[in-house]
């Protein structure tokens, strides 16, 4: 029904996660209404990103060089690796100013139902780093959901020999009530985690 | 926090309707994970659309020529114009195979709160067509919501002299219960419209 060029744009937009055919059609009409000067920067930004942005050779964070800014910063603690799912998680943790070590970006989490197994993530590279670099702590900051928890368990099992040998700590950020939250509105899983993870005052 | 190229792509995606900064960030990470061969077709599709697709000189439907396929098809009823908000609405109506006349795409609906007045839509061109072409019926198929109803009222008021002179009919598609629907679940406005618009059996 649509002309080939329009249909092609709808099809390409539909491939994006969370964007179905109806949304793709709406976005396409929006882009059609824009002048070329307003619409083409999006195409150019995408081309530029694919040309300039790559993954850090060491930790798979985003970078425009061989290594990412974190790996290049030798003032950071070189004995600690914080494992996250996505490059955006690095940004989130950096914003807290509570962590000064290195990162390792897995590129997702284990999810067998979606066909994502250990070989689809940068897990082998993580274990290689832990063994070859002088790492004393691995903080597994995958998301506190089913896939993230499964990934954390997988990592700790793989590193079990080093933990038993006393040469490595593997930790996980605390799960509990969000700051500013309210006991009454907390879901039972979160509240349960907050109780089992209670700390001395 | 992000590199300039990544931030630029996030910013450009955030400009799309219904896409906020968080979604734009998620889409950007998805595009970063794709290979260049998988990601660049989107940029190319956008460039192609802006190069080849334009609006019909007469009815503002989408076309890759001066006039759209509907306007070029002289076998269609040249005395009837169906007024719609968006080019996608033309596709929807064509799919019904119930209409064989011409179209006029307004490019939106009147919405003063969003700063969309008559001068932002192709309304002047519609009235010019009705006066200069041999038009006997205008079907106002704007959406059955506040903005679409307001636009329909605006159009019928502007064409009132021609209607009073008996040279033009202005109609609106029936509002009522959707086929396959259920009285129990119909909202009161729709059910009210269905009752006031009841027909002899």
Coordinates of C-alpha atoms in Angstrom, one line a residue:
Chain A
X1 CA 0.0 0.0 0.0
X2 CA 2.8 2.4 0.9
X3 CA 5.5 3.3 -1.6
X4 CA 8.6 1.1 -1.4
X5 CA 10.7 3.8 0.3
X6 CA 8.1 4.5 3.0
X7 CA 7.5 0.8 3.6
X8 CA 11.2 0.2 3.9
X9 CA 11.5 2.9 6.6
X10 CA 8.5 1.4 8.5
X11 CA 10.1 -2.0 8.3
X12 CA 13.5 -0.8 9.5
X13 CA 11.9 1.1 12.5
X14 CA 9.8 -2.0 13.3
X15 CA 13.0 -3.9 13.9
X16 CA 13.9 -1.7 16.9
X17 CA 13.1 -3.2 20.3
X18 CA 9.7 -2.1 21.7
X19 CA 8.6 -0.5 18.4
X20 CA 5.8 -2.4 16.7
X21 CA 4.4 -1.8 13.2
X22 CA 1.8 0.8 14.3
X23 CA 4.5 2.9 16.2
X24 CA 6.9 2.5 13.3
X25 CA 4.2 3.9 10.9
X26 CA 3.5 6.8 13.3
X27 CA 7.2 7.6 13.5
X28 CA 7.6 7.3 9.7
X29 CA 4.7 9.8 9.2
X30 CA 6.4 12.2 11.7
X31 CA 9.7 11.9 9.9
X32 CA 7.9 12.5 6.5
X33 CA 6.3 15.7 7.9
X34 CA 9.7 17.1 9.0
X35 CA 11.9 19.0 6.6
X36 CA 15.0 17.3 5.4
X37 CA 17.1 19.5 7.6
X38 CA 15.2 18.3 10.7
X39 CA 15.0 14.6 9.7
X40 CA 18.5 13.9 8.2
X41 CA 20.5 14.6 11.4
X42 CA 19.0 11.4 12.9
X43 CA 20.3 9.4 9.9
X44 CA 23.7 11.1 10.2
X45 CA 23.9 10.5 13.9
X46 CA 23.4 6.8 13.4
X47 CA 26.0 6.7 10.7
X48 CA 28.5 8.6 12.9
X49 CA 27.9 6.3 15.8
X50 CA 28.5 3.2 13.7
X51 CA 31.7 4.8 12.3
X52 CA 33.2 6.2 15.5
X53 CA 31.9 4.3 18.5
X54 CA 33.2 0.9 19.4
X55 CA 33.5 -1.4 22.4
X56 CA 36.5 -1.2 24.7
X57 CA 39.0 -4.0 23.9
X58 CA 39.3 -4.8 27.5
X59 CA 35.9 -4.2 29.3
X60 CA 33.4 -3.7 26.4
X61 CA 32.3 -0.3 27.6
X62 CA 31.7 2.2 24.8
X63 CA 34.6 4.2 23.5
X64 CA 35.9 6.1 20.5
X65 CA 39.4 4.6 21.0
X66 CA 40.9 1.2 21.6
X67 CA 40.2 1.4 25.4
X68 CA 37.5 3.2 27.2
X69 CA 38.1 6.3 29.4
X70 CA 37.8 4.1 32.6
X71 CA 40.4 1.6 31.4
X72 CA 42.7 4.4 30.3
X73 CA 42.5 6.1 33.8
X74 CA 45.3 4.5 35.7
X75 CA 44.4 6.4 38.9
X76 CA 41.5 4.0 39.3
X77 CA 41.6 0.9 41.5
X78 CA 43.0 -1.8 39.2
X79 CA 42.1 -4.6 41.6
X80 CA 38.3 -4.4 41.4
X81 CA 35.9 -5.2 38.5
X82 CA 32.3 -4.2 38.6
X83 CA 30.3 -6.4 36.2
X84 CA 27.3 -4.8 34.5
X85 CA 24.9 -5.8 31.7
X86 CA 25.0 -2.7 29.5
X87 CA 27.2 0.4 28.9
X88 CA 24.4 2.5 30.3
X89 CA 24.8 0.8 33.7
X90 CA 28.4 2.1 33.8
X91 CA 27.1 5.6 33.4
X92 CA 24.5 5.0 36.2
X93 CA 27.2 3.7 38.6
X94 CA 29.7 6.5 37.7
X95 CA 27.0 9.0 38.6
X96 CA 27.0 7.7 42.2
X97 CA 30.7 8.6 42.7
X98 CA 30.8 5.6 45.0
X99 CA 33.0 3.3 42.9
X100 CA 36.6 3.9 41.6
X101 CA 37.5 0.6 40.2
X102 CA 37.2 -1.0 36.7
X103 CA 34.2 -2.3 34.8
X104 CA 33.3 -5.3 32.6
X105 CA 30.2 -5.0 30.4
X106 CA 28.6 -8.3 29.6
X107 CA 26.3 -7.1 26.8
X108 CA 23.2 -8.5 28.4
X109 CA 22.2 -11.2 30.8
X110 CA 21.7 -15.0 30.6
X111 CA 18.2 -15.7 29.3
X112 CA 17.9 -19.2 27.9
X113 CA 14.3 -18.6 26.7
X114 CA 15.5 -15.7 24.5
X115 CA 18.4 -17.9 23.3
X116 CA 21.0 -15.9 25.2
X117 CA 23.6 -18.3 26.7
X118 CA 27.0 -17.8 28.2
X119 CA 28.6 -17.7 24.7
X120 CA 26.5 -14.7 23.7
X121 CA 27.9 -12.6 26.6
X122 CA 31.4 -11.4 27.3
X123 CA 31.7 -13.9 30.2
X124 CA 34.8 -15.8 28.9
X125 CA 36.6 -12.4 28.7
X126 CA 35.6 -11.6 32.3
X127 CA 37.0 -14.9 33.6
X128 CA 40.1 -14.4 31.6
X129 CA 40.6 -10.9 33.1
X130 CA 40.0 -12.2 36.6
X131 CA 42.7 -14.9 36.2
X132 CA 45.3 -12.8 34.3
X133 CA 44.9 -9.4 36.0
X134 CA 45.5 -8.8 39.7
X135 CA 41.8 -8.7 40.6
X136 CA 40.8 -9.0 44.3
X137 CA 37.1 -8.2 44.1
X138 CA 34.3 -8.8 41.5
X139 CA 31.2 -6.8 42.1
X140 CA 28.3 -8.4 40.2
X141 CA 26.0 -5.5 39.5
X142 CA 23.7 -7.2 37.0
X143 CA 20.1 -6.2 37.3
X144 CA 18.1 -7.5 40.3
X145 CA 15.7 -9.5 38.0
X146 CA 15.5 -13.1 37.0
X147 CA 18.0 -12.9 34.2
X148 CA 20.4 -10.7 36.2
X149 CA 20.2 -13.0 39.2
X150 CA 20.9 -16.1 37.0
X151 CA 23.9 -14.4 35.5
X152 CA 25.2 -13.5 38.9
X153 CA 24.9 -17.1 40.1
X154 CA 26.6 -18.3 36.9
X155 CA 29.5 -15.9 37.5
X156 CA 30.0 -16.8 41.2
X157 CA 29.9 -20.6 40.4
X158 CA 32.6 -20.2 37.7
X159 CA 34.8 -18.2 40.1
X160 CA 34.2 -20.5 43.1
X161 CA 37.7 -22.1 43.0
X162 CA 39.3 -18.6 43.3
X163 CA 36.9 -17.7 46.1
X164 CA 37.6 -20.9 48.0
X165 CA 41.3 -20.3 47.6
X166 CA 40.8 -17.0 49.4
X167 CA 42.3 -14.9 46.5
X168 CA 39.0 -13.3 45.4
X169 CA 35.9 -11.7 46.8
X170 CA 32.7 -11.8 44.7
X171 CA 30.0 -9.4 46.0
X172 CA 26.6 -8.1 44.8
X173 CA 25.1 -4.7 45.5
X174 CA 22.5 -4.8 48.4
X175 CA 18.9 -5.5 47.4
X176 CA 16.4 -3.7 49.7
X177 CA 14.1 -0.8 50.0
X178 CA 14.8 2.1 47.7
X179 CA 15.7 5.4 49.5
X180 CA 12.6 7.6 49.8
X181 CA 10.5 4.5 49.5
X182 CA 7.7 3.4 51.8
X183 CA 7.3 0.1 53.6
X184 CA 3.6 0.0 52.9
X185 CA 4.2 0.2 49.1
X186 CA 7.2 -2.2 48.9
X187 CA 6.6 -5.5 47.1
X188 CA 7.0 -8.6 49.2
X189 CA 10.2 -9.8 47.4
X190 CA 12.0 -6.5 47.9
X191 CA 10.8 -6.3 51.5
X192 CA 11.9 -9.9 52.1
X193 CA 15.4 -9.1 50.7
X194 CA 15.6 -6.0 52.8
X195 CA 14.9 -8.0 55.9
X196 CA 17.3 -10.9 55.2
X197 CA 20.0 -8.3 54.3
X198 CA 19.5 -6.2 57.5
X199 CA 22.5 -4.5 58.9
X200 CA 23.6 -3.6 62.5
X201 CA 23.1 0.1 63.3
Chain B
X1 CA 28.9 11.1 30.3
X2 CA 28.4 9.5 26.9
X3 CA 30.8 10.2 24.0
X4 CA 29.6 13.0 21.7
X5 CA 28.5 10.7 18.9
X6 CA 26.4 8.5 21.3
X7 CA 24.8 11.5 23.0
X8 CA 23.9 13.0 19.6
X9 CA 22.1 9.8 18.6
X10 CA 20.3 9.7 21.9
X11 CA 19.3 13.4 21.4
X12 CA 18.0 12.8 17.9
X13 CA 16.0 9.8 18.9
X14 CA 14.5 11.7 21.8
X15 CA 13.0 14.2 19.3
X16 CA 10.7 11.5 17.9
X17 CA 7.1 11.6 19.2
X18 CA 6.5 9.2 22.2
X19 CA 10.2 8.5 22.7
X20 CA 11.7 9.9 25.9
X21 CA 15.3 10.1 27.0
X22 CA 15.3 6.6 28.6
X23 CA 13.8 4.9 25.5
X24 CA 16.2 6.8 23.3
X25 CA 19.1 5.5 25.4
X26 CA 17.8 2.0 25.1
X27 CA 17.3 2.2 21.4
X28 CA 20.9 3.7 21.1
X29 CA 22.4 0.8 23.0
X30 CA 20.5 -1.6 20.8
X31 CA 21.8 0.1 17.6
X32 CA 25.3 0.1 19.1
X33 CA 25.1 -3.7 19.6
X34 CA 24.0 -4.3 16.0
X35 CA 26.6 -4.8 13.3
X36 CA 27.0 -1.9 10.8
X37 CA 25.2 -4.0 8.2
X38 CA 22.2 -4.4 10.4
X39 CA 22.1 -0.8 11.7
X40 CA 22.9 1.3 8.7
X41 CA 19.9 0.3 6.6
X42 CA 17.8 2.4 9.0
X43 CA 19.8 5.5 8.3
X44 CA 19.7 4.7 4.5
X45 CA 15.9 4.2 4.6
X46 CA 15.5 7.6 6.2
X47 CA 17.7 9.2 3.7
X48 CA 15.9 7.5 0.8
X49 CA 12.5 8.5 2.1
X50 CA 13.5 12.2 2.4
X51 CA 15.0 12.0 -1.1
X52 CA 12.2 10.2 -2.9
X53 CA 8.9 10.7 -1.0
X54 CA 7.0 13.9 -1.2
X55 CA 3.5 15.1 -0.7
X56 CA 1.0 15.1 -3.6
X57 CA 0.7 18.6 -5.1
X58 CA -3.1 18.3 -5.0
X59 CA -4.2 16.2 -2.0
X60 CA -1.0 16.0 0.1
X61 CA -1.1 12.2 0.2
X62 CA 2.3 10.5 0.0
X63 CA 3.8 10.0 -3.5
X64 CA 7.1 9.6 -5.3
X65 CA 5.8 11.8 -8.2
X66 CA 4.1 15.2 -8.6
X67 CA 0.7 13.6 -7.9
X68 CA -0.3 10.6 -5.8
X69 CA -1.6 7.3 -7.3
X70 CA -5.1 8.2 -6.3
X71 CA -5.1 11.6 -8.0
X72 CA -3.5 10.0 -11.1
X73 CA -6.2 7.4 -11.3
X74 CA -8.8 9.1 -13.6
X75 CA -11.2 6.1 -13.2
X76 CA -12.0 7.3 -9.6
X77 CA -15.0 9.4 -8.8
X78 CA -13.7 13.0 -9.3
X79 CA -16.7 14.6 -7.5
X80 CA -16.0 13.3 -4.0
X81 CA -13.3 14.3 -1.5
X82 CA -12.6 12.3 1.6
X83 CA -10.8 14.5 4.1
X84 CA -8.4 12.7 6.5
X85 CA -5.7 13.8 9.0
X86 CA -2.8 11.7 8.0
X87 CA -1.5 9.7 4.9
X88 CA -2.0 6.5 6.9
X89 CA -5.7 7.2 7.1
X90 CA -5.8 7.0 3.3
X91 CA -4.3 3.5 3.5
X92 CA -6.9 2.5 6.1
X93 CA -9.8 3.7 4.0
X94 CA -8.4 2.2 0.8
X95 CA -8.3 -1.2 2.6
X96 CA -12.1 -1.1 3.1
X97 CA -12.7 -1.0 -0.7
X98 CA -15.8 1.0 0.1
X99 CA -14.6 4.4 -1.3
X100 CA -13.7 5.2 -4.9
X101 CA -13.3 9.0 -4.7
X102 CA -10.5 11.4 -4.1
X103 CA -8.7 12.3 -0.8
X104 CA -7.4 15.4 0.9
X105 CA -4.8 14.9 3.7
X106 CA -4.8 17.8 6.2
X107 CA -1.6 16.8 7.9
X108 CA -3.2 16.8 11.4
X109 CA -6.2 18.2 13.3
X110 CA -7.0 21.5 14.9
X111 CA -5.6 21.6 18.4
X112 CA -5.2 25.2 19.7
X113 CA -3.5 23.9 23.0
X114 CA -0.7 22.3 20.9
X115 CA -0.5 25.5 18.8
X116 CA -2.1 23.9 15.7
X117 CA -4.4 26.3 14.0
X118 CA -6.1 26.3 10.6
X119 CA -3.0 27.8 9.0
X120 CA -0.9 24.8 10.1
X121 CA -3.1 22.4 8.2
X122 CA -3.9 22.0 4.5
X123 CA -7.4 23.6 5.0
X124 CA -7.0 26.5 2.6
X125 CA -6.1 24.1 -0.1
X126 CA -9.1 22.0 0.7
X127 CA -11.5 24.9 0.4
X128 CA -9.8 26.0 -2.9
X129 CA -10.3 22.5 -4.3
X130 CA -13.9 22.4 -3.3
X131 CA -14.5 25.7 -5.0
X132 CA -12.5 25.1 -8.2
X133 CA -13.1 21.4 -8.8
X134 CA -16.5 19.9 -9.5
X135 CA -16.9 18.5 -6.0
X136 CA -20.4 17.3 -4.9
X137 CA -19.5 15.6 -1.6
X138 CA -16.9 16.2 1.1
X139 CA -16.6 13.3 3.6
X140 CA -14.9 14.5 6.7
X141 CA -13.1 11.4 8.0
X142 CA -11.0 13.1 10.7
X143 CA -10.6 11.0 13.8
X144 CA -13.6 10.7 16.2
X145 CA -11.8 12.5 19.0
X146 CA -11.8 16.1 20.3
X147 CA -9.3 17.5 17.8
X148 CA -10.9 15.6 14.9
X149 CA -14.4 16.7 15.8
X150 CA -13.3 20.3 16.1
X151 CA -11.7 20.1 12.7
X152 CA -14.8 18.6 11.2
X153 CA -16.9 21.4 12.7
X154 CA -14.5 24.0 11.3
X155 CA -14.7 22.5 7.8
X156 CA -18.5 22.3 7.7
X157 CA -18.8 25.9 8.9
X158 CA -16.4 27.2 6.2
X159 CA -18.4 25.2 3.6
X160 CA -21.8 26.3 4.9
X161 CA -22.6 28.7 2.0
X162 CA -22.1 26.0 -0.6
X163 CA -24.2 23.5 1.5
X164 CA -27.0 26.1 1.8
X165 CA -26.8 26.8 -1.9
X166 CA -27.5 23.1 -2.4
X167 CA -24.4 22.5 -4.4
X168 CA -22.5 20.4 -1.8
X169 CA -23.0 17.7 0.7
X170 CA -20.7 17.5 3.7
X171 CA -20.9 14.1 5.5
X172 CA -19.1 12.4 8.3
X173 CA -18.6 8.6 8.8
X174 CA -21.0 7.1 11.3
X175 CA -19.9 6.9 14.9
X176 CA -21.3 3.9 16.7
X177 CA -20.5 0.5 18.1
X178 CA -17.6 -1.3 16.5
X179 CA -18.4 -4.5 14.7
X180 CA -17.8 -7.5 16.9
X181 CA -18.1 -5.3 19.9
X182 CA -20.3 -5.8 22.9
X183 CA -22.9 -3.4 24.3
X184 CA -21.8 -4.1 27.8
X185 CA -18.3 -2.9 27.2
X186 CA -19.1 0.1 25.0
X187 CA -18.2 3.5 26.6
X188 CA -21.2 5.8 27.1
X189 CA -20.2 8.3 24.5
X190 CA -19.9 5.7 21.8
X191 CA -23.2 4.0 22.9
X192 CA -24.9 7.5 22.9
X193 CA -23.6 8.2 19.4
X194 CA -24.8 4.8 18.3
X195 CA -28.3 5.5 19.6
X196 CA -28.7 9.0 18.2
X197 CA -27.3 7.7 14.8
X198 CA -29.7 4.7 14.8
X199 CA -31.0 3.6 11.4
X200 CA -34.2 1.9 10.0
X201 CA -33.9 -1.8 9.5

